[in-house]
Coordinates of C-alpha atoms and ligand atoms in Angstrom, one line a residue:
Chain A
M1131 CA 70.0 89.6 73.2
R1132 CA 66.7 88.2 74.7
P1133 CA 66.6 86.5 78.4
A1134 CA 65.3 83.6 76.6
D1135 CA 68.3 83.5 74.4
L1136 CA 70.8 84.0 77.0
E1137 CA 69.1 81.5 79.0
A1138 CA 69.6 78.3 75.9
L1139 CA 73.0 79.8 75.4
Q1140 CA 74.1 79.2 79.6
L1141 CA 72.5 76.1 79.2
R1142 CA 74.5 75.0 76.1
R1143 CA 77.7 76.3 77.6
L1144 CA 77.1 74.3 81.0
R1145 CA 76.5 71.4 79.2
E1146 CA 79.8 71.6 77.2
T1147 CA 81.5 72.7 80.2
L1148 CA 80.3 69.6 82.2
E1149 CA 81.6 67.5 78.9
R1150 CA 84.9 69.6 79.4
V1151 CA 85.5 68.9 83.0
G1152 CA 85.1 65.1 81.8
N1153 CA 88.9 65.6 80.9
V1154 CA 89.4 65.6 84.8
P1155 CA 90.4 63.3 87.0
F1156 CA 89.0 64.8 90.2
Y1157 CA 85.7 65.6 88.4
R1158 CA 85.5 62.3 86.5
E1159 CA 85.1 60.5 89.9
L1160 CA 83.0 63.4 91.8
L1161 CA 80.3 63.4 89.2
A1162 CA 80.5 59.4 89.2
R1163 CA 80.3 59.3 92.9
E1164 CA 77.6 61.9 92.9
G1165 CA 75.7 59.6 90.1
I1166 CA 75.5 62.7 88.0
R1167 CA 75.6 62.8 84.0
P1168 CA 75.4 65.5 81.5
G1169 CA 72.6 64.5 80.6
D1170 CA 70.8 64.8 84.0
I1171 CA 71.2 69.1 83.4
R1172 CA 68.0 70.2 81.7
T1173 CA 67.4 73.8 83.0
L1174 CA 69.7 76.2 84.4
D1175 CA 68.4 75.5 87.6
D1176 CA 69.8 71.8 87.5
V1177 CA 73.1 73.5 88.1
R1178 CA 72.3 72.9 92.0
K1179 CA 72.7 69.0 91.6
L1180 CA 76.1 69.5 91.3
P1181 CA 78.8 69.6 93.5
F1182 CA 81.1 72.8 94.5
T1183 CA 84.6 73.2 93.9
E1184 CA 86.7 74.6 96.4
K1185 CA 89.9 76.5 96.7
Q1186 CA 91.4 73.4 98.6
D1187 CA 90.4 71.1 95.5
L1188 CA 92.6 73.1 93.9
R1189 CA 95.4 73.0 95.7
D1190 CA 95.4 69.4 95.8
G1191 CA 95.2 69.2 92.2
Y1192 CA 98.7 71.1 92.2
P1193 CA 100.1 71.8 89.6
F1194 CA 98.4 70.6 86.7
G1195 CA 95.6 68.5 87.9
F1196 CA 92.9 70.5 87.1
F1197 CA 93.8 70.9 83.0
A1198 CA 91.6 69.5 80.8
V1199 CA 93.4 69.7 77.9
P1200 CA 96.9 68.4 76.6
R1201 CA 99.8 70.4 78.5
A1202 CA 100.6 71.2 75.2
Q1203 CA 97.7 73.3 74.3
V1204 CA 98.1 75.4 77.7
V1205 CA 99.9 78.6 76.2
R1206 CA 100.0 80.4 79.6
I1207 CA 100.1 79.6 83.4
H1208 CA 99.2 82.0 86.0
T1209 CA 99.6 81.0 89.8
T1210 CA 97.1 82.7 92.7
S1211 CA 99.3 84.0 96.2
G1212 CA 98.5 80.8 98.4
T1213 CA 98.7 82.4 101.9
T1214 CA 98.7 79.0 103.2
G1215 CA 100.7 76.2 101.6
K1216 CA 100.9 75.8 97.9
P1217 CA 99.9 78.5 95.4
T1218 CA 97.0 77.4 93.2
V1219 CA 98.0 77.1 89.1
V1220 CA 95.4 78.3 86.4
G1221 CA 96.4 77.8 83.0
Y1222 CA 94.8 79.0 79.7
T1223 CA 94.4 78.2 76.1
A1224 CA 95.2 80.3 73.4
G1225 CA 91.0 80.7 73.0
D1226 CA 90.8 81.5 77.1
L1227 CA 93.2 84.6 76.5
D1228 CA 91.3 85.6 73.9
H1229 CA 87.9 85.1 75.6
W1230 CA 89.4 86.9 78.7
S1231 CA 91.1 89.9 76.7
D1232 CA 87.5 90.1 75.3
L1233 CA 85.8 90.5 78.8
I1234 CA 88.2 93.1 79.8
A1235 CA 88.0 94.8 76.5
R1236 CA 84.2 95.2 76.9
N1237 CA 84.4 96.2 80.4
M1238 CA 86.6 99.1 79.5
T1239 CA 84.4 99.9 76.9
M1240 CA 81.7 100.0 79.2
V1241 CA 83.0 102.7 81.5
G1242 CA 83.5 104.5 77.7
L1243 CA 87.5 104.0 77.2
T1244 CA 88.5 103.8 73.6
A1245 CA 91.6 103.5 71.2
D1246 CA 92.2 107.5 71.6
D1247 CA 93.0 106.7 75.4
V1248 CA 96.3 106.4 77.1
F1249 CA 96.1 103.7 79.7
Q1250 CA 99.1 103.1 82.8
N1251 CA 98.9 99.7 84.3
S1252 CA 99.1 99.9 87.7
V1253 CA 99.3 96.6 88.7
N1254 CA 102.4 93.8 89.4
Y1255 CA 102.7 91.9 86.3
G1256 CA 104.2 88.3 86.6
M1257 CA 101.9 85.7 87.8
F1258 CA 99.5 88.0 89.5
T1259 CA 96.8 87.9 86.8
G1260 CA 95.9 91.7 87.0
G1261 CA 99.0 92.7 84.8
L1262 CA 98.5 90.6 81.7
G1263 CA 94.7 90.7 81.9
F1264 CA 94.2 94.3 81.8
H1265 CA 97.2 94.5 79.4
Y1266 CA 95.8 92.4 76.6
G1267 CA 92.4 93.6 77.3
A1268 CA 93.7 97.6 76.8
E1269 CA 95.4 96.3 73.7
K1270 CA 92.6 94.9 72.1
I1271 CA 90.3 98.2 72.4
G1272 CA 93.5 99.5 70.8
M1273 CA 94.4 101.9 73.8
T1274 CA 98.1 103.0 74.0
T1275 CA 99.1 100.9 77.1
V1276 CA 101.6 101.6 79.4
P1277 CA 103.0 98.7 81.7
A1278 CA 104.2 100.7 84.8
G1279 CA 103.7 98.1 87.1
T1280 CA 104.4 98.6 90.6
G1281 CA 106.8 100.7 92.8
N1282 CA 108.4 104.2 91.7
T1283 CA 105.5 105.7 92.7
R1284 CA 107.1 109.3 91.7
R1285 CA 108.2 107.7 88.4
Q1286 CA 104.5 106.4 87.7
I1287 CA 103.5 110.0 88.4
E1288 CA 105.7 111.8 85.9
M1289 CA 104.6 109.0 83.6
I1290 CA 101.1 110.1 84.2
D1291 CA 101.5 113.6 83.4
D1292 CA 104.6 113.3 80.3
F1293 CA 102.3 110.8 78.6
G1294 CA 99.3 112.4 78.8
V1295 CA 97.8 108.8 80.7
T1296 CA 93.4 109.0 80.7
A1297 CA 92.9 105.6 82.3
L1298 CA 94.2 104.2 84.9
H1299 CA 94.3 100.8 86.8
C1300 CA 95.6 99.6 90.6
T1301 CA 94.5 98.5 93.7
P1302 CA 92.3 101.0 95.8
S1303 CA 95.1 101.4 98.4
Y1304 CA 97.7 101.8 95.8
A1305 CA 95.7 104.7 94.0
M1306 CA 95.6 106.6 97.7
H1307 CA 98.7 106.3 97.7
L1308 CA 99.3 107.8 94.3
A1309 CA 97.1 110.2 95.2
E1310 CA 99.3 111.3 98.2
V1311 CA 102.7 111.3 96.3
A1312 CA 100.9 113.1 93.3
E1313 CA 100.0 116.0 96.4
E1314 CA 103.4 115.9 97.1
M1315 CA 104.6 116.4 94.0
G1316 CA 102.2 118.9 93.5
S1317 CA 100.5 117.8 90.0
D1318 CA 97.1 117.0 90.1
L1319 CA 97.3 114.5 87.4
P1320 CA 95.3 116.6 84.3
S1321 CA 94.9 114.1 82.0
L1322 CA 93.5 111.4 83.9
R1323 CA 89.8 110.8 83.7
V1324 CA 88.8 107.0 84.7
G1325 CA 90.1 105.1 87.5
M1326 CA 89.6 101.2 87.6
F1327 CA 90.3 99.7 90.9
G1328 CA 90.2 95.9 92.1
A1329 CA 91.9 93.3 93.6
E1330 CA 90.8 94.5 97.3
P1331 CA 87.6 95.3 98.6
W1332 CA 87.0 99.4 98.7
S1333 CA 83.9 101.1 100.3
D1334 CA 81.8 104.1 98.6
A1335 CA 83.5 106.7 101.0
T1336 CA 87.0 105.4 99.2
R1337 CA 85.5 105.9 95.8
A1338 CA 84.5 109.3 96.6
E1339 CA 88.1 110.3 98.0
L1340 CA 90.0 108.6 94.8
Q1341 CA 87.7 110.6 92.6
D1342 CA 88.2 114.0 94.5
R1343 CA 91.7 113.3 94.9
L1344 CA 92.8 111.5 91.1
G1345 CA 90.3 114.0 89.1
V1346 CA 88.8 110.4 87.8
A1347 CA 85.6 108.3 87.6
A1348 CA 86.3 105.2 89.7
F1349 CA 85.0 102.1 88.8
D1350 CA 85.2 98.7 90.8
S1351 CA 86.4 95.5 88.7
Y1352 CA 86.7 92.1 90.6
G1353 CA 87.4 88.9 89.5
L1354 CA 89.8 86.5 90.4
S1355 CA 92.4 83.9 88.7
E1356 CA 90.4 80.7 88.8
L1357 CA 88.0 82.4 86.3
Y1358 CA 90.3 83.9 84.2
G1359 CA 91.7 86.8 86.6
P1360 CA 89.7 90.3 86.7
G1361 CA 86.8 90.8 83.9
V1362 CA 84.4 88.7 85.7
A1363 CA 82.4 91.4 87.2
F1364 CA 82.9 95.3 86.7
E1365 CA 80.8 98.7 87.1
C1366 CA 79.1 100.5 84.5
Q1367 CA 79.2 104.3 84.2
E1368 CA 76.0 104.5 87.1
Q1369 CA 78.7 103.1 89.1
D1370 CA 75.9 101.4 91.2
G1371 CA 76.7 97.3 91.3
L1372 CA 79.1 95.2 88.9
H1373 CA 77.7 93.9 85.8
I1374 CA 78.4 90.2 85.0
W1375 CA 78.7 88.6 81.6
H1376 CA 76.1 86.2 81.7
D1377 CA 77.5 84.4 78.6
S1378 CA 80.3 83.5 80.7
Y1379 CA 79.9 83.1 84.1
L1380 CA 76.8 81.4 85.4
V1381 CA 76.1 83.0 89.0
E1382 CA 74.6 82.0 92.2
I1383 CA 74.6 83.2 95.5
V1384 CA 74.7 80.9 98.3
D1385 CA 74.4 80.6 101.9
P1386 CA 78.3 80.2 103.2
A1387 CA 77.5 77.9 106.2
T1388 CA 75.2 75.7 104.5
G1389 CA 75.7 76.2 100.7
E1390 CA 71.5 76.5 100.2
P1391 CA 70.8 79.4 97.5
L1392 CA 70.4 82.8 98.1
G1393 CA 67.6 85.2 96.3
P1394 CA 68.1 88.5 95.2
G1395 CA 69.1 90.8 98.0
E1396 CA 70.3 88.5 100.0
R1397 CA 73.9 88.5 101.2
G1398 CA 76.0 85.7 100.5
E1399 CA 78.7 84.0 99.0
L1400 CA 79.5 84.2 95.1
V1401 CA 79.4 80.4 93.8
V1402 CA 80.7 81.3 89.8
T1403 CA 80.4 78.3 87.1
P1404 CA 82.8 79.8 84.2
L1405 CA 80.8 78.8 80.6
V1406 CA 83.8 79.4 78.3
K1407 CA 86.9 78.1 80.2
E1408 CA 88.8 75.7 78.1
A1409 CA 92.4 74.7 79.7
M1410 CA 90.6 74.9 83.3
P1411 CA 86.9 74.2 83.3
L1412 CA 85.3 74.5 86.9
I1413 CA 82.0 73.7 88.3
R1414 CA 79.8 75.9 90.9
Y1415 CA 83.7 77.5 92.4
R1416 CA 83.3 78.9 95.5
T1417 CA 84.6 82.3 95.3
G1418 CA 84.7 83.0 99.3
D1419 CA 83.6 86.6 98.1
I1420 CA 80.8 87.7 99.7
T1421 CA 78.1 90.0 97.7
M1422 CA 74.5 89.6 96.8
L1423 CA 72.3 90.0 93.4
L1424 CA 70.8 93.4 93.2
E1425 CA 67.0 92.9 92.6
D1426 CA 66.2 96.0 90.4
D1427 CA 67.6 96.6 86.8
C1428 CA 70.5 98.6 86.3
P1429 CA 69.4 102.0 84.0
C1430 CA 72.2 101.0 81.2
G1431 CA 69.9 98.4 80.7
R1432 CA 73.0 95.7 80.6
T1433 CA 72.1 92.2 82.6
R1434 CA 71.6 91.6 86.4
R1435 CA 74.2 92.9 88.4
V1436 CA 75.5 92.2 92.1
A1437 CA 76.2 94.0 94.5
R1438 CA 79.5 95.7 95.5
F1439 CA 81.4 93.0 97.6
S1440 CA 81.6 93.4 101.1
G1441 CA 84.4 90.9 102.6
R1442 CA 85.7 87.3 102.2
V1443 CA 84.0 84.9 104.1
D1444 CA 87.2 83.6 105.5
D1445 CA 88.1 87.7 106.4
M1446 CA 85.0 87.5 108.1
L1447 CA 86.4 88.2 111.9
I1448 CA 84.0 86.7 114.8
I1449 CA 84.9 88.7 117.6
R1450 CA 83.2 88.3 120.7
G1451 CA 80.6 86.0 118.7
I1452 CA 79.8 88.7 116.5
N1453 CA 80.6 88.5 112.8
V1454 CA 82.5 91.6 111.7
F1455 CA 84.0 92.2 108.2
P1456 CA 86.9 94.4 107.9
S1457 CA 85.1 96.4 105.4
Q1458 CA 82.5 97.4 108.0
I1459 CA 85.6 99.4 109.7
E1460 CA 86.7 100.4 106.6
H1461 CA 83.1 102.3 106.0
V1462 CA 83.0 103.8 109.7
L1463 CA 86.3 105.2 109.2
M1464 CA 86.4 106.7 105.9
A1465 CA 82.9 108.6 107.0
L1466 CA 85.0 110.5 109.8
P1467 CA 86.9 113.2 108.2
E1468 CA 89.3 113.6 110.9
V1469 CA 90.8 109.9 109.8
G1470 CA 93.6 109.1 107.5
D1471 CA 93.1 106.5 104.9
Q1472 CA 95.1 104.3 106.4
F1473 CA 94.4 101.9 109.4
M1474 CA 95.3 98.5 110.9
V1475 CA 92.9 96.1 112.9
Y1476 CA 95.0 94.0 116.0
V1477 CA 92.6 90.8 117.2
D1478 CA 93.8 89.8 120.6
R1479 CA 92.5 87.5 123.3
D1480 CA 93.0 89.0 126.7
E1481 CA 93.9 86.9 130.0
H1482 CA 89.8 86.2 130.5
H1483 CA 90.2 84.6 127.1
L1484 CA 87.9 87.3 125.7
D1485 CA 88.4 88.9 122.2
E1486 CA 89.9 92.4 122.1
M1487 CA 89.7 94.4 119.0
T1488 CA 92.1 96.9 118.5
I1489 CA 92.3 99.5 115.6
E1490 CA 94.7 102.0 114.7
V1491 CA 94.2 104.9 112.6
E1492 CA 95.9 107.9 111.7
I1493 CA 94.8 111.5 112.4
K1494 CA 95.0 114.0 109.3
R1495 CA 97.6 116.6 110.2
Q1496 CA 94.5 119.5 109.5
F1497 CA 92.9 118.3 112.5
F1498 CA 95.3 118.4 115.1
S1499 CA 94.5 121.2 117.3
G1500 CA 97.6 120.9 119.5
E1501 CA 95.3 120.1 122.1
L1502 CA 95.8 116.5 124.0
A1503 CA 92.0 117.2 125.1
D1504 CA 90.8 117.6 121.8
L1505 CA 92.7 114.3 120.7
A1506 CA 91.0 112.5 123.1
R1507 CA 87.5 113.9 122.3
L1508 CA 88.3 112.6 118.9
Q1509 CA 89.0 109.0 120.0
A1510 CA 86.1 108.8 122.1
K1511 CA 84.5 109.7 118.8
I1512 CA 86.0 106.8 116.7
V1513 CA 85.2 104.8 119.6
R1514 CA 81.9 105.3 119.5
A1515 CA 81.2 105.2 115.9
L1516 CA 82.6 102.0 115.6
R1517 CA 80.4 101.1 118.3
D1518 CA 76.8 102.0 116.8
A1519 CA 78.2 100.2 113.4
L1520 CA 80.0 97.2 115.0
E1521 CA 77.9 96.7 118.1
L1522 CA 81.0 96.1 119.5
R1523 CA 83.5 97.8 121.4
T1524 CA 86.7 98.6 120.2
H1525 CA 90.2 99.9 121.5
V1526 CA 91.5 102.9 119.2
R1527 CA 94.8 104.1 119.1
L1528 CA 95.7 107.4 117.2
V1529 CA 99.2 107.2 115.6
E1530 CA 101.0 109.8 113.8
P1531 CA 100.2 110.7 109.9
G1532 CA 102.2 109.0 107.6
S1533 CA 103.4 105.8 110.6
L1534 CA 100.9 102.9 109.3
P1535 CA 102.1 100.9 106.8
R1536 CA 101.5 101.5 102.9
F1537 CA 100.1 98.2 100.9
E1538 CA 101.0 98.0 97.3
G1539 CA 99.1 95.4 96.1
K1540 CA 96.7 93.3 98.3
A1541 CA 96.4 95.4 101.7
R1542 CA 96.5 93.1 104.9
R1543 CA 95.1 95.2 107.1
V1544 CA 93.9 92.5 109.9
V1545 CA 96.5 91.0 112.5
D1546 CA 94.8 88.5 114.1
R1547 CA 96.8 87.2 117.1
R1548 CA 94.6 85.1 118.8
G1549 CA 96.4 81.8 117.9
C1550 CA 99.7 82.7 118.9
L1551 CA 99.5 82.7 122.9
Chain B
M1189 CA 101.6 147.4 124.5
A1190 CA 98.3 145.8 122.8
A1191 CA 97.3 142.6 124.6
N1192 CA 98.6 140.1 121.7
E1193 CA 101.7 141.0 122.2
Y1194 CA 101.8 138.9 125.0
I1195 CA 100.5 136.1 123.3
I1196 CA 103.0 133.6 122.4
R1197 CA 103.3 130.6 119.8
Q1198 CA 103.9 127.3 121.9
I1199 CA 104.8 124.5 119.3
S1200 CA 102.7 121.1 120.0
V1201 CA 104.0 118.4 118.4
F1202 CA 101.7 115.1 118.4
S1203 CA 103.8 111.9 119.5
E1204 CA 103.0 108.2 119.9
N1205 CA 104.3 107.0 122.9
R1206 CA 107.4 105.0 121.4
P1207 CA 110.7 105.2 122.4
G1208 CA 112.9 107.4 120.8
R1209 CA 110.3 110.0 119.5
L1210 CA 111.3 112.9 122.1
A1211 CA 115.1 112.2 121.0
A1212 CA 114.2 112.6 117.4
I1213 CA 112.4 116.3 118.1
A1214 CA 114.9 117.4 120.6
H1215 CA 117.6 116.4 118.0
A1216 CA 115.8 117.8 114.7
L1217 CA 115.9 120.8 117.2
E1218 CA 119.1 121.0 117.7
E1219 CA 120.3 120.9 114.3
E1220 CA 118.1 123.6 113.5
R1221 CA 119.8 125.6 116.4
V1222 CA 116.3 126.2 118.2
N1223 CA 116.8 126.8 121.6
I1224 CA 114.4 125.1 123.9
F1225 CA 113.1 127.3 126.7
A1226 CA 110.9 124.8 128.5
F1227 CA 108.5 121.6 127.5
S1228 CA 106.5 119.0 129.0
I1229 CA 104.4 116.3 127.9
A1230 CA 101.2 115.3 128.3
E1231 CA 100.0 111.9 127.8
A1232 CA 96.6 109.8 127.1
S1233 CA 96.7 106.3 126.3
G1234 CA 98.6 105.8 123.7
F1235 CA 99.4 109.0 122.4
G1236 CA 100.6 112.6 123.6
V1237 CA 101.5 115.7 122.8
V1238 CA 104.8 117.2 123.5
R1239 CA 104.8 121.1 123.9
A1240 CA 107.7 123.3 123.7
L1241 CA 108.6 126.8 124.2
V1242 CA 111.0 127.9 121.8
D1243 CA 113.5 131.0 120.7
H1244 CA 112.7 130.1 117.1
P1245 CA 108.6 128.9 116.5
A1246 CA 108.3 129.3 112.8
R1247 CA 111.7 127.3 112.1
A1248 CA 110.7 124.6 114.7
H1249 CA 107.8 124.5 112.8
E1250 CA 108.7 123.9 109.3
R1251 CA 111.2 121.5 110.4
L1252 CA 109.5 119.1 112.8
T1253 CA 106.7 119.5 109.8
K1254 CA 109.3 118.5 107.2
D1255 CA 110.4 115.4 109.8
G1256 CA 106.9 114.0 109.1
F1257 CA 105.9 115.4 112.5
N1258 CA 102.1 116.8 113.2
V1259 CA 103.0 120.3 114.7
A1260 CA 100.5 122.9 115.7
F1261 CA 101.0 126.3 117.1
T1262 CA 99.1 126.9 120.4
D1263 CA 98.6 130.7 122.3
V1264 CA 100.3 130.5 125.6
I1265 CA 101.1 133.4 127.4
A1266 CA 104.5 133.6 130.4
V1267 CA 104.4 135.4 133.8
R1268 CA 107.3 136.1 135.7
M1269 CA 107.4 134.5 139.0
R1270 CA 108.7 135.5 142.3
D1271 CA 111.0 132.4 142.1
E1272 CA 110.4 131.6 146.0
P1273 CA 107.5 129.6 147.5
G1274 CA 104.0 131.1 146.8
G1275 CA 104.9 132.3 143.1
L1276 CA 102.6 129.8 141.4
Y1277 CA 100.0 130.5 144.1
E1278 CA 99.9 133.8 143.6
V1279 CA 99.3 133.7 139.7
A1280 CA 96.8 131.2 139.9
R1281 CA 94.4 132.8 142.5
L1282 CA 94.6 136.0 140.3
L1283 CA 93.4 134.0 137.5
G1284 CA 90.7 132.3 139.6
E1285 CA 89.5 135.2 140.9
A1286 CA 88.8 136.8 137.5
G1287 CA 87.1 133.6 136.4
I1288 CA 90.1 132.4 134.3
N1289 CA 90.3 128.5 133.6
I1290 CA 94.1 127.3 133.6
E1291 CA 94.1 124.3 130.9
Y1292 CA 97.3 123.6 131.6
S1293 CA 100.4 124.9 133.1
Y1294 CA 104.2 124.5 133.3
A1295 CA 107.2 126.3 134.4
Y1296 CA 110.7 126.9 133.7
S1297 CA 113.4 128.7 135.6
G1298 CA 116.4 130.9 133.6
P1299 CA 118.8 133.4 134.2
D1300 CA 116.1 136.2 135.1
G1301 CA 114.2 134.1 137.2
A1302 CA 111.2 131.7 137.0
V1303 CA 108.8 131.8 134.4
L1304 CA 105.0 130.1 134.3
I1305 CA 103.9 129.4 131.1
L1306 CA 100.1 129.0 131.1
R1307 CA 97.4 127.8 128.5
V1308 CA 94.3 129.4 129.3
D1309 CA 90.7 129.7 127.7
R1310 CA 90.7 133.5 127.8
P1311 CA 94.3 134.8 127.3
E1312 CA 93.2 138.4 126.3
A1313 CA 91.0 138.3 129.9
A1314 CA 94.0 136.6 131.2
I1315 CA 96.9 139.4 130.3
A1316 CA 94.6 142.1 131.4
A1317 CA 94.0 140.7 135.0
I1318 CA 97.9 139.7 135.2
T1319 CA 98.8 143.1 134.0
A1320 CA 96.3 144.9 136.6
A1321 CA 98.0 143.0 139.5
G1322 CA 101.4 144.4 137.9
K1323 CA 103.0 141.2 137.1
E1324 CA 104.7 141.1 134.4
L1325 CA 104.1 139.3 130.9
I1326 CA 106.8 138.2 129.1
P1327 CA 106.4 139.6 125.5
S1328 CA 105.9 137.4 122.1
S1329 CA 109.2 139.3 121.0
A1330 CA 111.5 137.6 123.1
F1331 CA 110.5 134.3 121.5
A1332 CA 111.0 135.0 117.9
Ligands
LIG1105 ZN1 74.5 99.4 84.1

């Protein structure tokens, strides 16, 4: 598709989306208040005239306030886990499910999967969109699909070996756990060749380690339930940034503080207007995820990419006035060979009202020499590496291997205790 | 007897400073019927190393590793001391004069008298100096 044709398609679908949101009282009132009519949108840049939609708006509409179709046309409901207050409900028409599984199928085709592959989906089924989303996408390709879910890791490894599973989808932290358990069980998972990991940010160092330990090519998968679920953005075989299907999503990057648009190469918050959603169309949805548009074209020839995600607007910690993303900490730790895969971050306020950040790390067994002095040297080395990257002095605690929590599903590595004095 | 006959494998266990870790180590060794001749704990901020001289180092290493502990062998030497004032000074002075650095040491007192366990930077040189001074080293065969 030529760029001009794509833009014409996007504009037509943006206008259709504006018509559809007219069925949602929230948008009807919002657009009336702002004095915007569908006819005001003449170019794609005119999208900036439209107001943002925030996560809180969706919460306020609980349960069905954002449905743009009669409930009888909604064939499925998912919810997003609400860390505070009520969850957010997402509805799908039959057409939505078809679009969504089509997007996932495109992504899996992009990384070289076909009907010949055996696919194990090791994420939570149920209300989380990652389970059924990938499941139907894989079946659409005709892959042999194993709905493994999470938990019972030893059984998961047996299935990979017994069924000759070639492709795996799970969270990167669960993938790390699978690798650990497989090594304990003495299996090097010979059939696996493709890993698709998502639902939490992960670093290039984690990619290198997962590729090495699981024997896969590892691809980053991005999505969120409000925009169907996984499948919004996905890496191609270049493994350098994520492609977005621009026929289905209109993408902007904005400054999280001001909402002003940012250009390619400038890091900010991803804002998405889905272009084909029927049951729950949204306008300029603020994802809370931090990325940037990449300036150059991908060698694979597909449309414009975004950089790998580097944290959440609301995960951003402000420690003594310095912005810190947990992903930066992970990046530093994964570059140190002596340090294990897991870590925890604790933020406290000391008696002088100063912020203190403590990072717990496991040392890898083979790096324990038996000498206390070597451990102290390693501790100092980690403090130094963190200080260089974060421009912040931190406390580092070395803990016994295997003692930190392993996460299945979304990892919660940051505990901010500044509120609870 | 070759010098390495006197190099003894100490068990070193990485341990966080939290309640019950030492008890867990001791309990595991008891279950394995491993006898602890001596041990010491070295602490830094938040973590430490438990050092132990035991009669079956390989068995202790295997069991503690199986229990999830991070375990390493460390080479030490053991010198029999006069169990009276000045015994420690005598050995320390001897090594000091030979230019050998003591990284750490601890002692135990058994039925055959007092034994000083030493972690030194150059164990072969230490063995030579101690033997030359006519002091008695405990062979590693006593701990296997
Ligand atoms: Zn590409």
